[in-house]
PDB file of C-alpha atoms in Angstrom:
ATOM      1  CA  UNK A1235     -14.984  35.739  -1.101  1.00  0.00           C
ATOM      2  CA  UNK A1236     -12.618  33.608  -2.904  1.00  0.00           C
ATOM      3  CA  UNK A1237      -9.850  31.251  -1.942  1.00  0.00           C
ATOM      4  CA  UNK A1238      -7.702  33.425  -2.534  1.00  0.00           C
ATOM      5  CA  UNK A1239      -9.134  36.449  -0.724  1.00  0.00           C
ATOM      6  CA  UNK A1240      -7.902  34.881   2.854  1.00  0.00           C
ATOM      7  CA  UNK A1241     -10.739  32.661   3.427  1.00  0.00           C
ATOM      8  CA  UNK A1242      -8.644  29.861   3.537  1.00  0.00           C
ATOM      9  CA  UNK A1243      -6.760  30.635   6.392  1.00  0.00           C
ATOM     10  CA  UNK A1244      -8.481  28.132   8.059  1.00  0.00           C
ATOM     11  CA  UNK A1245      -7.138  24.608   8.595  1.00  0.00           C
ATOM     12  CA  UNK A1246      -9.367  21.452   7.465  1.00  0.00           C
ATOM     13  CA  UNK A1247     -10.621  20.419  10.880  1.00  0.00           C
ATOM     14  CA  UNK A1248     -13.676  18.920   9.463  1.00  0.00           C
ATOM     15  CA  UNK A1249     -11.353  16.224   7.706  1.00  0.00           C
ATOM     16  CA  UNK A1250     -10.455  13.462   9.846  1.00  0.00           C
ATOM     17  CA  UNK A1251      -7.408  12.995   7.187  1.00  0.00           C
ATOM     18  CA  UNK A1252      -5.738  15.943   7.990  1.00  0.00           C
ATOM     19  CA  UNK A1253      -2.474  14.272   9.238  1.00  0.00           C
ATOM     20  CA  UNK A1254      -1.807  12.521   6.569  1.00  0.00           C
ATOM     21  CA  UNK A1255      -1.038  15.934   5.046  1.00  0.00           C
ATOM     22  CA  UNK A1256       2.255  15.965   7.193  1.00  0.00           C
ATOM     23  CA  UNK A1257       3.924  13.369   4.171  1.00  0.00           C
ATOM     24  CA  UNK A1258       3.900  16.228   2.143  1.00  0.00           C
ATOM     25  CA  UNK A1259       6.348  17.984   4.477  1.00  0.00           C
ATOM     26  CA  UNK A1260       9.196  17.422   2.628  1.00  0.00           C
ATOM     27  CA  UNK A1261       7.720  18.640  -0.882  1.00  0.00           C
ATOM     28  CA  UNK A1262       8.138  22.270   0.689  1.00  0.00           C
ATOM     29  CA  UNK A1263      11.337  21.768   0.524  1.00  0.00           C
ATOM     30  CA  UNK A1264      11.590  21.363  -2.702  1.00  0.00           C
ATOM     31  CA  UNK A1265      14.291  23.803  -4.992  1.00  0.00           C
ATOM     32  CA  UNK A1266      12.925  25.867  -8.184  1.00  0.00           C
ATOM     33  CA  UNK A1267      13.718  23.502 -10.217  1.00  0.00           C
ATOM     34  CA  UNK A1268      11.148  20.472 -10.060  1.00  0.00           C
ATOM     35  CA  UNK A1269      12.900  18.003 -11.852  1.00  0.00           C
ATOM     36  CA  UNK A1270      14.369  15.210  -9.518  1.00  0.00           C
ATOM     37  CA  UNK A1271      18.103  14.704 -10.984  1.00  0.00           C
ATOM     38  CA  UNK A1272      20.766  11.890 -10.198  1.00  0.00           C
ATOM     39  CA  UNK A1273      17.533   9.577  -9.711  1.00  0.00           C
ATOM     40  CA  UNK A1274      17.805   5.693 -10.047  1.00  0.00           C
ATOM     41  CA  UNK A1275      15.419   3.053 -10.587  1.00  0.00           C
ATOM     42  CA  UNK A1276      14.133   1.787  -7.183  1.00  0.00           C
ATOM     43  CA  UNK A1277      14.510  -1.648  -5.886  1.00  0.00           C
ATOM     44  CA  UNK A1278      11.248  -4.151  -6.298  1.00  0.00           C
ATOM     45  CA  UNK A1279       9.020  -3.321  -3.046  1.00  0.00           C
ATOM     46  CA  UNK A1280      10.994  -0.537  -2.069  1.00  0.00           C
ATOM     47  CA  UNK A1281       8.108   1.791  -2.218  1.00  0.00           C
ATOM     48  CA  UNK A1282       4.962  -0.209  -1.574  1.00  0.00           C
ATOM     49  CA  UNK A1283       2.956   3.480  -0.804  1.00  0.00           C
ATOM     50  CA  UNK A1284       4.009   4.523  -4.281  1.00  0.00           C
ATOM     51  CA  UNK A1285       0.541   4.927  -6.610  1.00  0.00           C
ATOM     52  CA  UNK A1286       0.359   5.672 -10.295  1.00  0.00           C
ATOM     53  CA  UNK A1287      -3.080   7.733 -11.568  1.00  0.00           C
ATOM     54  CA  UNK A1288      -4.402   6.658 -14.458  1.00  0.00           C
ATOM     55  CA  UNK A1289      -7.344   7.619 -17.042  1.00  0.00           C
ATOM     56  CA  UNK A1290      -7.821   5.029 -19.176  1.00  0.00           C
ATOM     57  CA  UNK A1291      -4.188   4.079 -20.606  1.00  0.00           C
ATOM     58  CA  UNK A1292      -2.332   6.907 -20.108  1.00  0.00           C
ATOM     59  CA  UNK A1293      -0.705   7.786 -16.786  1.00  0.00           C
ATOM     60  CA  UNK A1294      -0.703  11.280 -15.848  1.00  0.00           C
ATOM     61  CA  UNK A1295       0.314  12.117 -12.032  1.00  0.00           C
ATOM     62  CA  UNK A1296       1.979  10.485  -9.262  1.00  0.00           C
ATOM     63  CA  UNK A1297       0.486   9.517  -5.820  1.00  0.00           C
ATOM     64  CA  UNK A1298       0.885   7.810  -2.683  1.00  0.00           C
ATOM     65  CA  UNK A1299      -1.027   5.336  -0.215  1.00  0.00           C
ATOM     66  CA  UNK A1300      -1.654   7.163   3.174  1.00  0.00           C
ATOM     67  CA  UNK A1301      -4.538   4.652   4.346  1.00  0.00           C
ATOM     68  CA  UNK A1302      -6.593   1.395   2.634  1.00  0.00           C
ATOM     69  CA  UNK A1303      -8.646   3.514   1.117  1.00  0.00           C
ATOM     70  CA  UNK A1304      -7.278   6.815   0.980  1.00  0.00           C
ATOM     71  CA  UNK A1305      -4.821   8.362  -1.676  1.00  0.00           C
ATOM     72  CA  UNK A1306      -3.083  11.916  -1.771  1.00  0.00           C
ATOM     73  CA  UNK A1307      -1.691  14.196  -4.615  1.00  0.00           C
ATOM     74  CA  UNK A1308      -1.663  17.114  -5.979  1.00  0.00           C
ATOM     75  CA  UNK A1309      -5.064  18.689  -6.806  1.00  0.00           C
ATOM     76  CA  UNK A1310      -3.727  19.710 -10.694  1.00  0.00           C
ATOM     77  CA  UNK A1311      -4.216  16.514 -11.172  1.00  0.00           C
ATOM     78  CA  UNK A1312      -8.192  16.147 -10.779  1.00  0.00           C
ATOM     79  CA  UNK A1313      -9.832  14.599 -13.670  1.00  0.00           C
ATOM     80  CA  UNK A1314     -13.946  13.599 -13.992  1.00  0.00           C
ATOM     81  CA  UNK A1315     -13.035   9.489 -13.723  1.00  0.00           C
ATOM     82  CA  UNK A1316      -9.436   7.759 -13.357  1.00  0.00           C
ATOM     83  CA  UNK A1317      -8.355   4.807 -12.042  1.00  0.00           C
ATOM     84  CA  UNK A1318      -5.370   4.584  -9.312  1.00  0.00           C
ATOM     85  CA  UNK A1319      -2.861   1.751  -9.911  1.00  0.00           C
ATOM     86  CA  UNK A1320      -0.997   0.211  -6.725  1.00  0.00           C
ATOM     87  CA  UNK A1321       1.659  -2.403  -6.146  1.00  0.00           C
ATOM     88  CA  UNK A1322       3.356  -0.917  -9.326  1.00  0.00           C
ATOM     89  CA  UNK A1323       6.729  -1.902 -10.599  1.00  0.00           C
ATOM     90  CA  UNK A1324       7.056  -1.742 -13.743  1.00  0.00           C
ATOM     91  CA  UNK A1325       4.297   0.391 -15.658  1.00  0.00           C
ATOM     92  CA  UNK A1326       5.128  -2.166 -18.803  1.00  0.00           C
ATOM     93  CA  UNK A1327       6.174  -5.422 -17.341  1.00  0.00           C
ATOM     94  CA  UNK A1328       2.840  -6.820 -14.941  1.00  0.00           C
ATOM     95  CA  UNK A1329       4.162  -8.791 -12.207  1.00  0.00           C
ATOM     96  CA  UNK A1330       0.820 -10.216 -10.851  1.00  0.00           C
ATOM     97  CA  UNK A1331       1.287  -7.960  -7.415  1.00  0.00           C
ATOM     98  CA  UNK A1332      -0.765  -4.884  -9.424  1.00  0.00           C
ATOM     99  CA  UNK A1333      -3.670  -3.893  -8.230  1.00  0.00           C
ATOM    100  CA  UNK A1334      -6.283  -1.292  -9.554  1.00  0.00           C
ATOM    101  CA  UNK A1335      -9.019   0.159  -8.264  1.00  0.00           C
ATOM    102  CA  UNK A1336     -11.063   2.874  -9.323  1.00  0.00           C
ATOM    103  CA  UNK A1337     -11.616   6.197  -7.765  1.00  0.00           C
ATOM    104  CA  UNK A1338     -15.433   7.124  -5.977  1.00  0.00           C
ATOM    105  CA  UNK A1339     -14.582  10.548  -5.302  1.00  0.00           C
ATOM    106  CA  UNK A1340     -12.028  13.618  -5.168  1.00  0.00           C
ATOM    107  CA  UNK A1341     -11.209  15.655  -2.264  1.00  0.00           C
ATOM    108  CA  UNK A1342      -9.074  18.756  -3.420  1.00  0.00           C
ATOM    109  CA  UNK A1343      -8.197  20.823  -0.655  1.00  0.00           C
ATOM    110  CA  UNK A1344     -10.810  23.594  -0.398  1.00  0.00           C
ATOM    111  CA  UNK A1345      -8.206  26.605  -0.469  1.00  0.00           C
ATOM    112  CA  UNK A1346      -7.075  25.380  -3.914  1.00  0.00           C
ATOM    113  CA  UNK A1347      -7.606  27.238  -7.134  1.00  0.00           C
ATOM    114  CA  UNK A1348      -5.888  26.425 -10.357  1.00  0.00           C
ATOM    115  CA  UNK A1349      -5.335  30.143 -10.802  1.00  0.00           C
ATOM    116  CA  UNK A1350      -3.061  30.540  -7.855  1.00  0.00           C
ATOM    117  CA  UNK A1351      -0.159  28.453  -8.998  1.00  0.00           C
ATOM    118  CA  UNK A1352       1.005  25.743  -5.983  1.00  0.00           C
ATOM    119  CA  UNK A1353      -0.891  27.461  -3.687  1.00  0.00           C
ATOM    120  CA  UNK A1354      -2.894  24.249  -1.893  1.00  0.00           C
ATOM    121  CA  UNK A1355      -2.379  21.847  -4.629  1.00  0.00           C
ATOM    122  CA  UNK A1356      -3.204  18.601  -2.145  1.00  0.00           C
ATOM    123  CA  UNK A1357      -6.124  16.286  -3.127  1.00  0.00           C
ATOM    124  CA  UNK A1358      -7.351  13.406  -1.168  1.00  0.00           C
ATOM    125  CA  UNK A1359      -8.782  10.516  -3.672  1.00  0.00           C
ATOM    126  CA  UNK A1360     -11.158   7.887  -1.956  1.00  0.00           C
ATOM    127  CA  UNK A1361     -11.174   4.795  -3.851  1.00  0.00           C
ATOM    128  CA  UNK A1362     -14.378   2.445  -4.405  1.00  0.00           C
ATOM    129  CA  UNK A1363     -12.976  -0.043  -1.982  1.00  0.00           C
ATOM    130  CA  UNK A1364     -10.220  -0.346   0.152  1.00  0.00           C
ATOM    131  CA  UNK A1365      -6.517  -1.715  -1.574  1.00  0.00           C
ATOM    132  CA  UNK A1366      -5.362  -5.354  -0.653  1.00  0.00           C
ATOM    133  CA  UNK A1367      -2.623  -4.276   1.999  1.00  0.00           C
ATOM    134  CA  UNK A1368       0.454  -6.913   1.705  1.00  0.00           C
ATOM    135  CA  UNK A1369       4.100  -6.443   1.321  1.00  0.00           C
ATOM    136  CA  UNK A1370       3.629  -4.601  -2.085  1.00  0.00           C
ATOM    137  CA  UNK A1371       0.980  -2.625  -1.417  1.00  0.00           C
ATOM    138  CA  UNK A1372       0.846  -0.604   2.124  1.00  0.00           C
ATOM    139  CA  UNK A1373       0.387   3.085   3.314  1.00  0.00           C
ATOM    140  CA  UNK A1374       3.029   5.324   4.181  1.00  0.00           C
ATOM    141  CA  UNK A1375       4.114   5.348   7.553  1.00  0.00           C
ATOM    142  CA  UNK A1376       3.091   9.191   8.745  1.00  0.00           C
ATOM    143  CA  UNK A1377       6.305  11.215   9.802  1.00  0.00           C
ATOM    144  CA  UNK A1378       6.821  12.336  13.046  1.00  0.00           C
ATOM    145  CA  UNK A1379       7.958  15.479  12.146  1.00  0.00           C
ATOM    146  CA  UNK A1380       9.071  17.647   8.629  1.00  0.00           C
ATOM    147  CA  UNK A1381      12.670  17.187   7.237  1.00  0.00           C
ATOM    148  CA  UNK A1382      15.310  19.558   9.039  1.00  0.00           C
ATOM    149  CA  UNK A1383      17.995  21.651   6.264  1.00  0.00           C
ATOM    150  CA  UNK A1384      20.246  19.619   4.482  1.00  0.00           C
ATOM    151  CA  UNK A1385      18.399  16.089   6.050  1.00  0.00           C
ATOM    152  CA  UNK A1386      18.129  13.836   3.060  1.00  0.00           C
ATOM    153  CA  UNK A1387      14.738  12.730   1.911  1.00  0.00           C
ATOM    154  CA  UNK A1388      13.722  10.272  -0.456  1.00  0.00           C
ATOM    155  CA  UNK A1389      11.112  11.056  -3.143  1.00  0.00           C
ATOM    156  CA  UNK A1390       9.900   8.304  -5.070  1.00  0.00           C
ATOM    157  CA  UNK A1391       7.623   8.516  -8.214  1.00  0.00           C
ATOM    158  CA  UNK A1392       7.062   7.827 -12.209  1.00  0.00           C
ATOM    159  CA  UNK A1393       9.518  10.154 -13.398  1.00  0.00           C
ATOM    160  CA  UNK A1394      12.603  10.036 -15.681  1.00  0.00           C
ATOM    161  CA  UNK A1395      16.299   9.215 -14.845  1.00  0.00           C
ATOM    162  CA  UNK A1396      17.418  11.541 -17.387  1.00  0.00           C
ATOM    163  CA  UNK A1397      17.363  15.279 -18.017  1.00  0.00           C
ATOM    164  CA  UNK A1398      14.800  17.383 -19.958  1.00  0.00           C
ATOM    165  CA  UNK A1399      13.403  14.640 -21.709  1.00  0.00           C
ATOM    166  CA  UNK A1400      13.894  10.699 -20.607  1.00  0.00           C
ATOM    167  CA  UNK A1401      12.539   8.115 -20.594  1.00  0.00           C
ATOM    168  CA  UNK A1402      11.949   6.201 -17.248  1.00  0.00           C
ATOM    169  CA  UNK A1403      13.831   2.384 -16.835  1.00  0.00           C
ATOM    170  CA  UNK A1404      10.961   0.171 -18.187  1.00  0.00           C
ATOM    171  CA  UNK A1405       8.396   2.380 -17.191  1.00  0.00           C
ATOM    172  CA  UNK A1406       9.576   1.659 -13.726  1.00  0.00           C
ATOM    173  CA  UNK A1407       9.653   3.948 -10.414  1.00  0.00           C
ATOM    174  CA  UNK A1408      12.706   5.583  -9.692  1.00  0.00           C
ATOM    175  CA  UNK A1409      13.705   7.316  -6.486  1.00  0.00           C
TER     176      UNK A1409
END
């Protein structure tokens, strides 16, 4: 019996993480189209929970900070070693508040499976020591609660201020 075959109607209560799946709340909101337009470059320590995935020099997926040692995104993004980079501004310009540490193991969720699309697509990353918490690097607070209609949510990430094809200011996060 598959993941897909309803065996994963189950919730993970043999993770002792499972709140911190509640920040991804508002990314079932989300409308078809998955590009984030009218974004803007954030401000410097805006988004101190904001983490950048890394294998070798190339970025390839977004993440966030949900405890010292504890990372979540999307399970797509599973690769065999990466690194995760925190206290991020600027992807080009190093400020000295950087701060990367390597990843000791993945934790996709176990109802995920690459054929199914969306379905699930939630990893936990536990890094090989816990991140330096300070004012640019911190975990997201956990909401309360997911976003009501029409409630406006802030997304933060690596992305592009620009539509198709841009390129992001400096190689820095925009919101």
């Amino acid at each position: 019996m598959g993941p897909s075959s309803g065996s994963c109607s189950h919730t993970w209560k043999h993770w002792a993480l499972l709140p911190l799946l509640l920040t991804t709340c508002a990314g079932s909101l989300m409308a078809d189209d998955s590009r984030v337009l009218g974004a803007e470059p954030c401000e410097p320590n805006s988004q101190p929970w904001q983490a950048a995935l890394f294998q070798g020099v190339r970025l390839f997926c977004g993440a966030v900070l949900v405890a010292p040692q504890w990372v979540l995104t999307a399970a797509h993004c599973q690769k065999p070693q990466y690194t995760v980079h925190l206290g991020e501004q600027s992807l080009q310009k190093p400020d000295g508040s950087e701060q990367e540490i390597k990843v000791a193991r993945s934790v996709p969720h176990p109802c995920y499976n690459e054929s199914n699309g969306n379905s699930h697509d939630l990893m936990l990353l536990r890094l090989q020591k816990p991140a330096n918490v300070n004012s640019q690097v911190k975990p997201i607070g956990l909401p309360s609660h997911c976003p009501q209609p029409a409630q406006k949510c802030l997304v933060s990430g690596w992305g592009t201020t620009t539509s198709p094809r841009g390129t992001s200011p400096g190689g820095g996060m925009i919101g």
